[in-house]
Short mmCIF file of C-alpha atoms in Angstrom, two decimals:
data_model
loop_
_atom_site.label_atom_id
_atom_site.label_comp_id
_atom_site.label_asym_id
_atom_site.label_seq_id
_atom_site.Cartn_x
_atom_site.Cartn_y
_atom_site.Cartn_z
CA MET Q 1 163.43 171.38 218.08
CA LYS Q 2 165.66 168.65 217.11
CA LEU Q 3 164.21 165.12 217.45
CA THR Q 4 166.41 163.05 219.72
CA ARG Q 5 166.19 159.40 219.76
CA ARG Q 6 164.15 159.34 222.96
CA ARG Q 7 161.76 162.02 221.80
CA ARG Q 8 161.25 160.08 218.46
CA GLN Q 9 160.32 156.95 220.32
CA ARG Q 10 157.82 158.78 222.57
CA LEU Q 11 156.30 160.40 219.63
CA ALA Q 12 155.97 157.03 217.89
CA ARG Q 13 154.39 155.59 220.85
CA SER Q 14 151.80 158.36 221.11
CA ALA Q 15 150.89 158.11 217.47
CA GLY Q 16 150.18 154.25 218.17
CA TYR Q 17 147.90 155.00 221.13
CA VAL Q 18 146.12 157.58 219.02
CA VAL Q 19 145.27 155.38 216.13
CA PHE Q 20 144.37 152.53 218.27
CA ALA Q 21 141.88 154.80 220.27
CA LEU Q 22 140.42 156.16 216.98
CA VAL Q 23 139.66 152.63 215.74
CA ILE Q 24 137.97 151.61 218.95
CA LEU Q 25 135.92 154.82 218.90
CA ALA Q 26 135.04 154.34 215.18
CA VAL Q 27 133.86 150.67 215.94
CA VAL Q 28 131.72 152.02 218.98
CA ALA Q 29 130.15 154.67 217.05
CA ALA Q 30 129.32 152.61 214.04
CA ALA Q 31 127.89 149.85 216.19
CA ASP Q 32 123.84 149.71 216.23
CA TRP Q 33 123.80 149.65 220.17
CA GLY Q 34 119.92 149.39 220.15
CA THR Q 35 119.82 146.34 217.95
CA LEU Q 36 122.76 144.74 219.63
CA SER Q 37 121.34 145.04 223.13
CA GLU Q 38 117.91 143.93 221.82
CA ALA Q 39 119.76 140.73 220.35
CA PHE Q 40 122.25 139.95 222.84
CA PHE Q 41 121.56 141.52 226.27
CA ARG Q 42 117.69 141.10 226.57
CA LEU Q 43 117.33 141.09 230.44
CA ASP Q 44 113.86 139.36 230.46
CA VAL Q 45 115.36 136.70 228.30
CA ALA Q 46 118.28 136.32 230.64
CA ARG Q 47 116.27 136.24 233.75
CA SER Q 48 113.82 133.70 232.40
CA MET Q 49 116.80 131.07 232.07
CA PHE Q 50 117.31 131.23 236.02
CA PRO Q 51 117.56 129.55 238.26
CA GLU Q 52 117.67 126.35 236.01
CA ALA Q 53 120.80 127.82 234.22
CA ILE Q 54 122.70 127.32 237.38
CA THR Q 55 120.89 124.68 239.41
CA VAL Q 56 120.71 122.17 236.41
CA ALA Q 57 122.90 123.34 233.53
CA LEU Q 58 125.83 124.81 235.20
CA ARG Q 59 125.71 122.05 237.88
CA ASN Q 60 125.87 119.19 235.21
CA THR Q 61 128.57 120.85 233.29
CA VAL Q 62 130.62 120.96 236.36
CA PHE Q 63 129.59 117.45 237.31
CA TYR Q 64 130.41 116.16 233.78
CA THR Q 65 133.74 117.82 234.07
CA LEU Q 66 134.72 116.41 237.50
CA MET Q 67 133.59 112.74 236.65
CA ALA Q 68 135.57 112.75 233.41
CA PHE Q 69 138.52 114.39 235.03
CA ALA Q 70 138.51 111.88 237.90
CA PHE Q 71 138.20 109.11 235.57
CA GLY Q 72 140.76 110.54 233.21
CA LEU Q 73 143.26 111.02 236.05
CA ALA Q 74 142.99 107.43 237.38
CA LEU Q 75 143.33 105.96 234.03
CA GLY Q 76 146.12 108.51 232.94
CA LEU Q 77 148.13 107.44 236.08
CA VAL Q 78 147.84 103.89 235.38
CA LEU Q 79 149.02 104.62 231.69
CA ALA Q 80 151.74 106.80 232.70
CA LEU Q 81 153.04 104.05 235.06
CA MET Q 82 152.72 101.47 232.33
CA ARG Q 83 154.40 103.53 229.88
CA LEU Q 84 157.40 103.84 232.23
CA SER Q 85 157.14 100.06 233.21
CA SER Q 86 160.17 97.62 232.48
CA VAL Q 87 157.80 95.33 231.01
CA LEU Q 88 157.71 95.66 227.49
CA PRO Q 89 153.85 94.78 226.62
CA TYR Q 90 152.90 97.37 229.31
CA ARG Q 91 154.97 100.05 227.52
CA TRP Q 92 153.51 99.03 224.21
CA PHE Q 93 149.70 99.04 225.26
CA ALA Q 94 150.16 102.34 227.00
CA THR Q 95 151.88 103.99 223.91
CA ALA Q 96 149.25 102.57 221.55
CA TYR Q 97 146.31 103.71 223.86
CA ILE Q 98 147.87 107.23 224.06
CA GLU Q 99 148.51 107.49 220.33
CA LEU Q 100 145.27 106.29 219.38
CA PHE Q 101 143.07 108.44 221.62
CA ARG Q 102 145.18 111.53 221.40
CA GLY Q 103 144.61 111.40 217.69
CA LEU Q 104 140.74 110.94 217.61
CA PRO Q 105 138.29 113.62 218.09
CA ALA Q 106 136.44 113.63 221.50
CA LEU Q 107 133.29 113.81 219.49
CA LEU Q 108 133.77 110.66 217.60
CA VAL Q 109 134.67 108.78 220.79
CA LEU Q 110 131.55 110.17 222.53
CA PHE Q 111 129.65 108.77 219.50
CA MET Q 112 131.16 105.49 219.96
CA VAL Q 113 130.67 105.22 223.62
CA GLY Q 114 126.89 106.67 223.32
CA TYR Q 115 125.83 104.87 220.14
CA GLY Q 116 128.37 102.48 219.00
CA VAL Q 117 128.98 100.33 221.98
CA PRO Q 118 125.13 100.17 222.81
CA LEU Q 119 124.43 99.14 219.25
CA ALA Q 120 127.03 96.43 219.25
CA PHE Q 121 125.79 94.87 222.68
CA PRO Q 122 122.12 95.78 222.81
CA ASP Q 123 121.52 93.73 226.09
CA ARG Q 124 124.16 95.35 228.05
CA GLU Q 125 124.26 98.77 229.54
CA ILE Q 126 126.98 101.36 230.46
CA PRO Q 127 126.37 101.87 234.21
CA GLY Q 128 125.30 105.08 235.29
CA GLY Q 129 123.13 106.06 232.16
CA VAL Q 130 124.34 109.33 230.63
CA TYR Q 131 126.52 110.14 233.44
CA GLY Q 132 128.37 106.92 232.91
CA SER Q 133 128.63 107.48 229.05
CA VAL Q 134 129.91 110.94 229.38
CA THR Q 135 132.43 109.98 232.11
CA LEU Q 136 133.72 107.15 229.77
CA GLY Q 137 133.24 109.12 226.32
CA LEU Q 138 135.30 112.27 227.72
CA GLY Q 139 137.41 110.43 230.11
CA ILE Q 140 138.85 108.07 227.70
CA THR Q 141 140.29 110.94 225.58
CA ALA Q 142 141.33 112.88 228.69
CA ALA Q 143 143.41 109.95 229.93
CA ALA Q 144 145.41 109.84 226.81
CA TYR Q 145 146.51 113.55 227.54
CA MET Q 146 146.97 113.38 231.16
CA ALA Q 147 149.09 110.16 230.89
CA GLU Q 148 151.64 111.97 228.90
CA THR Q 149 151.37 115.12 231.40
CA ILE Q 150 151.89 112.73 234.27
CA ARG Q 151 154.65 110.68 232.62
CA ALA Q 152 156.55 113.84 232.06
CA GLY Q 153 156.08 114.89 235.68
CA ILE Q 154 157.45 111.60 237.02
CA GLN Q 155 160.36 111.77 234.69
CA ALA Q 156 160.97 115.51 235.91
CA VAL Q 157 161.71 114.14 239.43
CA PRO Q 158 165.50 113.91 239.70
CA LYS Q 159 166.79 110.32 239.59
CA GLY Q 160 168.57 110.70 242.92
CA GLN Q 161 165.22 110.88 244.71
CA LEU Q 162 164.55 107.28 243.60
CA GLU Q 163 168.21 106.03 244.59
CA ALA Q 164 167.95 107.85 247.92
CA ALA Q 165 164.47 106.15 248.61
CA ARG Q 166 165.81 102.65 247.39
CA THR Q 167 168.81 103.10 249.49
CA LEU Q 168 166.83 103.35 252.76
CA GLY Q 169 165.38 99.99 251.81
CA MET Q 170 162.08 101.02 250.28
CA SER Q 171 160.82 98.75 247.42
CA HIS Q 172 160.12 100.24 243.94
CA THR Q 173 156.56 100.64 244.57
CA ARG Q 174 156.79 102.11 248.05
CA ALA Q 175 159.36 104.58 246.67
CA MET Q 176 157.08 105.42 243.87
CA ILE Q 177 153.97 106.14 246.23
CA SER Q 178 155.96 107.94 249.15
CA ILE Q 179 158.53 109.79 247.29
CA ILE Q 180 158.34 110.06 243.52
CA LEU Q 181 154.51 110.56 242.91
CA PRO Q 182 153.93 113.09 245.30
CA GLN Q 183 156.62 115.22 243.77
CA ALA Q 184 155.70 114.40 240.27
CA PHE Q 185 151.98 115.62 240.91
CA ARG Q 186 153.39 118.94 242.29
CA ILE Q 187 154.93 119.45 239.00
CA VAL Q 188 151.93 118.52 236.90
CA ILE Q 189 149.25 120.49 238.74
CA PRO Q 190 149.46 123.58 236.50
CA PRO Q 191 149.14 121.32 233.20
CA LEU Q 192 146.52 119.27 234.84
CA THR Q 193 144.52 122.43 235.82
CA ASN Q 194 144.66 123.27 232.03
CA GLU Q 195 143.20 119.94 231.27
CA ILE Q 196 140.18 120.53 233.60
CA ILE Q 197 139.63 123.82 231.49
CA LEU Q 198 139.66 121.83 228.27
CA LEU Q 199 137.38 119.21 229.67
CA THR Q 200 134.83 121.89 230.82
CA LYS Q 201 134.52 123.01 227.31
CA ASP Q 202 134.52 119.51 226.00
CA THR Q 203 131.36 118.87 228.10
CA SER Q 204 129.44 120.99 225.45
CA LEU Q 205 129.57 117.88 223.22
CA VAL Q 206 127.46 115.79 225.75
CA TYR Q 207 124.34 116.96 223.87
CA VAL Q 208 124.99 114.57 221.06
CA LEU Q 209 124.04 111.69 223.56
CA GLY Q 210 120.47 113.18 223.67
CA VAL Q 211 120.36 114.68 227.16
CA THR Q 212 116.91 115.24 229.25
CA SER Q 213 115.79 118.24 231.09
CA THR Q 214 117.67 116.86 234.16
CA THR Q 215 120.81 115.90 232.63
CA ILE Q 216 121.31 119.05 230.42
CA GLU Q 217 124.46 121.03 230.33
CA LEU Q 218 125.16 124.59 229.66
CA THR Q 219 125.49 124.57 225.71
CA LYS Q 220 122.41 122.50 225.01
CA PHE Q 221 120.54 124.34 227.59
CA ALA Q 222 121.42 127.79 225.82
CA GLY Q 223 120.67 126.30 222.48
CA ASP Q 224 117.10 125.22 223.55
CA ALA Q 225 116.58 128.68 224.99
CA LEU Q 226 117.82 130.23 221.86
CA ASN Q 227 115.15 128.21 219.78
CA THR Q 228 112.26 128.93 222.24
CA ARG Q 229 112.81 132.65 222.72
CA VAL Q 230 114.32 133.25 219.06
CA ASN Q 231 116.92 135.43 220.58
CA PRO Q 232 120.64 134.86 221.03
CA THR Q 233 120.92 136.34 224.62
CA PRO Q 234 121.02 132.93 226.14
CA LEU Q 235 124.13 132.12 224.41
CA VAL Q 236 125.73 135.23 226.11
CA VAL Q 237 124.42 133.99 229.45
CA ALA Q 238 125.94 130.50 228.82
CA GLY Q 239 129.26 132.01 227.77
CA LEU Q 240 129.35 133.98 231.11
CA LEU Q 241 128.77 130.97 232.95
CA TYR Q 242 131.65 129.13 231.17
CA LEU Q 243 133.75 131.82 232.20
CA VAL Q 244 132.58 131.79 235.98
CA ILE Q 245 134.29 128.25 235.86
CA THR Q 246 137.35 128.65 233.64
CA LEU Q 247 138.56 132.07 234.66
CA PRO Q 248 139.04 131.04 238.45
CA LEU Q 249 140.74 127.86 237.15
CA GLY Q 250 143.10 129.92 235.00
CA GLN Q 251 143.91 131.98 237.97
CA VAL Q 252 144.78 129.02 239.96
CA VAL Q 253 147.22 127.75 237.14
CA ARG Q 254 148.87 131.32 237.19
CA TYR Q 255 149.26 131.24 241.03
CA LEU Q 256 150.64 127.59 241.05
CA GLU Q 257 153.10 128.43 238.41
CA ARG Q 258 154.23 131.56 240.30
CA ARG Q 259 154.58 129.52 243.34
CA ALA Q 260 156.55 126.76 241.62
CA ALA Q 261 158.85 129.40 240.20
CA ARG Q 262 159.66 130.64 243.54
CA GLU Q 263 160.41 127.07 244.94
CA ARG Q 264 162.96 126.50 242.28
CA MET T 1 185.79 90.20 260.50
CA SER T 2 184.95 91.97 257.48
CA THR T 3 181.77 94.23 256.79
CA ILE T 4 182.57 94.39 253.19
CA GLU T 5 184.24 91.83 251.13
CA ILE T 6 184.63 92.76 247.30
CA SER T 7 186.37 90.30 245.08
CA ASN T 8 187.30 90.37 241.51
CA LEU T 9 184.56 93.09 240.76
CA HIS T 10 183.97 94.09 237.07
CA LYS T 11 181.59 96.65 235.84
CA SER T 12 181.27 97.83 232.24
CA PHE T 13 178.88 100.48 230.75
CA ALA T 14 178.48 99.50 227.14
CA LYS T 15 181.95 99.17 225.91
CA LEU T 16 183.52 101.28 228.80
CA ASP T 17 185.04 99.08 231.42
CA VAL T 18 184.73 101.14 234.73
CA LEU T 19 185.75 98.57 237.14
CA ARG T 20 188.40 96.04 236.11
CA GLY T 21 188.86 93.47 238.77
CA ILE T 22 188.47 95.17 242.23
CA ASP T 23 189.52 93.21 245.43
CA LEU T 24 188.77 95.01 248.66
CA SER T 25 187.85 94.42 252.17
CA VAL T 26 186.49 96.86 254.90
CA GLY T 27 186.77 95.55 258.52
CA THR T 28 184.31 96.30 261.18
CA GLY T 29 184.78 99.53 262.51
CA GLU T 30 187.30 100.62 259.87
CA VAL T 31 187.08 103.91 257.83
CA VAL T 32 188.36 103.31 254.32
CA CYS T 33 188.85 106.48 252.12
CA VAL T 34 188.95 105.91 248.41
CA ILE T 35 190.82 108.62 246.42
CA GLY T 36 191.59 108.85 242.83
CA PRO T 37 191.14 110.96 239.58
CA SER T 38 187.82 111.67 238.08
CA GLY T 39 186.61 108.60 236.09
CA SER T 40 188.74 106.09 238.08
CA GLY T 41 185.68 104.01 239.07
CA LYS T 42 185.43 105.07 242.77
CA SER T 43 181.78 105.98 242.69
CA THR T 44 180.96 103.10 240.72
CA LEU T 45 182.73 100.78 243.16
CA LEU T 46 180.72 102.43 246.03
CA ARG T 47 177.49 102.01 244.18
CA CYS T 48 178.09 98.41 243.49
CA VAL T 49 178.26 97.72 247.18
CA ASN T 50 174.61 98.35 247.64
CA LEU T 51 173.62 97.47 244.14
CA LEU T 52 172.74 100.94 242.80
CA GLU T 53 174.92 99.69 239.98
CA GLN T 54 174.60 95.94 238.93
CA PRO T 55 178.17 94.54 238.67
CA THR T 56 179.08 92.87 235.42
CA SER T 57 180.96 90.18 237.31
CA GLY T 58 182.49 89.40 240.74
CA THR T 59 181.02 89.14 244.16
CA VAL T 60 180.31 91.63 246.81
CA ARG T 61 179.49 90.44 250.34
CA VAL T 62 178.05 92.72 253.16
CA GLY T 63 178.04 91.19 256.41
CA ASP T 64 177.04 87.58 255.99
CA VAL T 65 175.02 88.29 252.74
CA GLU T 66 176.20 87.83 249.14
CA VAL T 67 174.83 91.10 247.62
CA THR T 68 175.52 89.93 244.10
CA ASP T 69 173.40 86.72 244.61
CA PRO T 70 170.35 87.20 242.20
CA ASP T 71 168.23 85.81 245.00
CA CYS T 72 169.45 88.24 247.77
CA ASP T 73 166.73 90.40 249.52
CA ILE T 74 168.35 93.75 248.27
CA ASP T 75 165.83 95.88 250.16
CA GLY T 76 166.72 94.09 253.29
CA VAL T 77 170.48 94.58 252.66
CA ARG T 78 170.21 98.24 251.90
CA ARG T 79 168.27 98.69 255.00
CA ARG T 80 171.53 97.99 256.96
CA ILE T 81 173.63 100.25 254.70
CA GLY T 82 173.53 103.98 255.02
CA MET T 83 174.35 105.92 252.05
CA VAL T 84 175.17 109.69 251.49
CA PHE T 85 175.25 111.25 248.11
CA GLN T 86 176.97 114.08 246.43
CA GLN T 87 173.85 115.87 245.74
CA PHE T 88 172.24 115.07 249.13
CA ASN T 89 168.98 113.80 247.41
CA LEU T 90 166.69 114.88 250.37
CA PHE T 91 163.04 114.37 249.62
CA GLY T 92 161.95 117.92 248.64
CA HIS T 93 158.26 117.45 249.56
CA LEU T 94 158.90 116.48 253.16
CA THR T 95 160.18 118.49 256.07
CA VAL T 96 163.51 117.56 257.76
CA ARG T 97 161.69 115.36 260.37
CA GLU T 98 159.69 113.66 257.66
CA ASN T 99 162.90 112.97 255.62
CA VAL T 100 164.35 111.19 258.50
CA THR T 101 161.33 109.36 259.65
CA ILE T 102 159.67 108.19 256.43
CA ALA T 103 161.82 105.18 255.85
CA GLN T 104 161.78 104.28 259.68
CA ARG T 105 158.03 104.10 259.47
CA ARG T 106 157.48 102.72 256.08
CA VAL T 107 160.45 100.22 255.92
CA LEU T 108 161.19 99.25 259.50
CA LYS T 109 157.49 99.83 260.56
CA ARG T 110 158.40 101.98 263.65
CA SER T 111 155.51 103.84 265.35
CA ARG T 112 155.30 107.60 264.60
CA ALA T 113 156.27 108.40 268.20
CA GLU T 114 159.23 105.97 268.17
CA ALA T 115 160.36 107.30 264.48
CA ASP T 116 159.99 110.94 265.73
CA ARG T 117 162.14 110.16 268.84
CA ILE T 118 164.98 108.47 266.74
CA ALA T 119 164.76 111.28 264.29
CA LEU T 120 165.20 113.81 266.81
CA LEU T 121 168.28 111.88 268.44
CA ASN T 122 169.99 111.73 264.93
CA LEU T 123 169.09 115.26 264.06
CA GLU T 124 170.89 116.20 267.44
CA ARG T 125 173.83 114.23 266.45
CA VAL T 126 174.40 116.29 263.41
CA GLY T 127 173.32 119.56 265.28
CA LEU T 128 169.99 120.44 263.46
CA ALA T 129 167.34 119.49 265.94
CA ASP T 130 165.95 122.87 265.55
CA LYS T 131 165.45 122.48 261.71
CA ALA T 132 163.11 119.67 262.29
CA GLY T 133 160.13 121.53 260.73
CA SER T 134 161.95 123.20 257.80
CA TYR T 135 161.99 122.12 254.30
CA PRO T 136 165.24 121.13 252.49
CA ALA T 137 164.90 124.32 250.17
CA GLN T 138 165.33 126.39 253.33
CA LEU T 139 168.51 124.83 254.24
CA SER T 140 172.26 125.47 253.11
CA GLY T 141 173.94 122.74 251.30
CA GLY T 142 175.85 121.79 254.40
CA GLN T 143 172.92 121.35 256.52
CA GLN T 144 171.09 119.57 253.95
CA GLN T 145 173.99 117.05 253.80
CA ARG T 146 173.86 116.82 257.41
CA VAL T 147 170.27 116.07 257.39
CA ALA T 148 171.00 113.38 254.74
CA ILE T 149 173.51 111.63 257.25
CA ALA T 150 170.91 111.86 260.01
CA ARG T 151 168.22 110.30 257.71
CA ALA T 152 170.89 107.41 257.13
CA LEU T 153 171.74 106.93 260.66
CA ALA T 154 168.06 106.89 261.77
CA MET T 155 167.98 103.30 260.10
CA ASP T 156 170.57 101.96 262.48
CA PRO T 157 172.97 100.99 259.61
CA GLN T 158 176.01 98.66 260.13
CA LEU T 159 177.83 100.50 257.58
CA MET T 160 177.90 103.87 255.87
CA LEU T 161 178.71 104.73 252.33
CA PHE T 162 179.70 108.40 251.50
CA ASP T 163 179.85 109.32 247.74
CA GLU T 164 181.94 112.64 247.39
CA PRO T 165 179.74 114.05 250.42
CA THR T 166 181.42 117.53 250.20
CA SER T 167 182.07 117.88 246.61
CA ALA T 168 178.82 119.84 245.86
CA LEU T 169 179.41 122.31 248.71
CA ASP T 170 180.56 125.74 248.86
CA PRO T 171 183.97 125.60 250.43
CA GLU T 172 183.05 127.17 253.73
CA LEU T 173 180.42 124.49 254.30
CA VAL T 174 182.65 121.55 253.80
CA GLY T 175 183.97 121.71 257.40
CA GLU T 176 180.50 121.12 259.20
CA VAL T 177 179.86 118.02 257.20
CA LEU T 178 183.57 116.74 257.71
CA ALA T 179 183.12 117.25 261.51
CA VAL T 180 179.90 115.15 261.60
CA MET T 181 181.65 112.38 259.60
CA ARG T 182 184.76 112.40 262.02
CA GLY T 183 182.30 112.30 264.92
CA LEU T 184 180.68 109.23 263.38
CA ALA T 185 184.40 107.59 262.73
CA ALA T 186 185.20 108.37 266.32
CA GLU T 187 181.99 106.37 267.41
CA GLY T 188 183.27 103.33 265.66
CA MET T 189 180.85 103.48 262.48
CA THR T 190 182.37 101.22 259.63
CA MET T 191 182.60 103.66 256.67
CA LEU T 192 183.67 103.59 253.03
CA VAL T 193 184.17 107.00 251.88
CA VAL T 194 184.91 108.32 248.30
CA THR T 195 186.34 111.69 248.66
CA HIS T 196 188.53 114.48 247.35
CA GLU T 197 189.20 115.88 250.93
CA MET T 198 192.68 114.73 251.21
CA ALA T 199 193.13 116.37 254.57
CA PHE T 200 190.11 114.34 255.97
CA ALA T 201 191.42 111.05 254.67
CA ARG T 202 194.90 111.68 255.97
CA GLU T 203 193.44 112.51 259.44
CA VAL T 204 190.44 110.42 259.76
CA ALA T 205 191.06 107.12 257.53
CA SER T 206 192.24 103.86 258.93
CA ARG T 207 193.18 103.01 255.26
CA VAL T 208 193.44 104.90 252.02
CA VAL T 209 192.69 103.17 248.71
CA PHE T 210 194.09 104.87 245.65
CA MET T 211 192.13 103.96 242.38
CA ASP T 212 192.90 104.77 238.70
CA GLY T 213 191.61 103.29 235.59
CA GLY T 214 189.34 101.04 237.25
CA VAL T 215 191.82 99.09 239.40
CA VAL T 216 193.11 99.66 243.02
CA VAL T 217 196.55 100.90 242.54
CA GLU T 218 197.67 100.93 246.14
CA GLN T 219 196.40 100.96 249.50
CA GLY T 220 197.52 101.35 253.10
CA PRO T 221 197.55 103.45 256.10
CA PRO T 222 197.28 107.15 255.23
CA ALA T 223 200.74 107.95 256.58
CA GLU T 224 202.26 105.47 253.98
CA VAL T 225 199.98 106.39 251.08
CA PHE T 226 200.41 110.15 251.56
CA GLY T 227 204.06 110.14 253.08
CA ASN T 228 205.56 107.60 250.98
CA PRO T 229 203.66 106.41 248.05
CA ARG T 230 205.07 103.42 246.19
CA GLU T 231 203.54 103.85 242.82
CA ASP T 232 204.09 106.37 240.34
CA ARG T 233 200.60 107.12 239.59
CA THR T 234 199.76 107.70 243.10
CA LYS T 235 202.78 110.25 243.47
CA THR T 236 201.61 112.21 240.21
CA PHE T 237 198.14 112.40 241.54
CA LEU T 238 199.04 113.44 245.12
CA HIS T 239 201.35 115.94 243.68
CA ARG T 240 198.72 117.45 241.47
CA VAL T 241 195.96 117.31 244.28
CA LEU T 242 198.16 118.59 247.19
CA GLU T 243 200.23 121.13 245.46
CA PRO T 244 198.05 122.35 242.63
CA THR T 245 200.02 125.64 242.12
CA SER T 246 203.38 123.75 241.74
CA VAL T 247 202.30 121.66 238.69
CA SER T 248 204.70 122.67 236.11
CA GLU T 249 204.14 123.52 232.60
CA SER T 250 206.34 120.81 231.19
CA GLU T 251 204.28 118.14 233.15
CA ILE T 252 201.11 118.90 231.18
CA GLY T 253 203.00 119.48 227.96
CA ALA T 254 202.19 123.34 227.82
CA HIS T 255 204.61 125.92 226.72
CA LEU T 256 203.23 129.32 227.99
CA SER T 257 206.36 130.94 229.33
CA GLU T 258 208.40 130.69 226.19
#
């Protein structure tokens, strides 16, 4: 039988599938399933984590994320507008802020807010306790990223939109509020959703602030359970709970991107 | 009485002199069409009237306000000058109705009901009352441009500026926009129109202005400028625009048939 080009291609592809399946099978066969499930999938250990895993840990993770996101979004918007301002010092300030906090690790900023600032000003307190420190510590960094995203969104709105608004007698501020920003935010919703996903994961750094049993978040909660039960199952549980937050957000991004592509 | 009074207007971008001393007046109720080759400064001239471009020197008066005065309330002046763009520039996140009402409400402080009423009135004028709930992206280019005209009219302007309003349209959609503009002219609206539609200029304009190289080369009634142009540059331009298939090779320095 002569090998035509198509037949050769089909053969190569089938060979690929077979090798892939064999590798998977070999790994499955080689694995020690008893030990694995004993270590990572102990149902009694998993069960002992509930309901606190959800009512306290997951709740706090979501809460920290939302607080930091709200703070970062508000500050990011201000920075984006300063960055695009015609006032030179505003532009300088915004650029310096963005360059600085985009370049620092979130953990370092969190240490600074949680320990550095209280040490420097012992008789002052960041309002809101741990919640306030987390909002600032994570929000300061998030604002730097979001400022750049929002700036790009504002610049992606065609110049003619501002001209049309100004021509109708709107002031620059009014045109920004009614015409430019609503369209800019439509453009930046997908990247901002990605920012929420990143923030969700960054809340795992909060443990360095010394959280209590009421302010604990998922990663620290799982770490504590790991210590008391001497079994890694809690890490798997925490991982799954993170996915409960981040997977739907990922879907939202995909949906919004598809919709945006249709509208173009 | 003049609605627009432009005198000795200059505009430069970096080293490029786009306008080199323009004197032009537009009387109340006049329809003035500005024609001329690309890069002659027609659009820049129009954009200087409502200060979308800041003139380098010279004065522009609209009504009794000197627009070029640094202390002039430009937002107040723009309120009374409608402008229609080549690219329509409808607000994409708003429906047709909202496009026509937003400036009425935010700038003129009209009530919602009042703004809606006036919006519908003006959408009827351009024949699009049934599209009030649509978004711009759902409309054809010609429909979008008619909404843009309604949006400008809803502000009760004393004067309308048109910046090549049909240049971005498919050929079969040009007619509906020109029809709306012709109707507007017949109602007595003062209009300054930059256009490449010679038939429209010839039929509707009370005066045609031919610009080239940043100056007004000649102006007059359409019958004169089109029928009996005085300047050579005008003749060459009209010949190329009105009879594009009869432009000879020798005119442009080509030698294809040799």
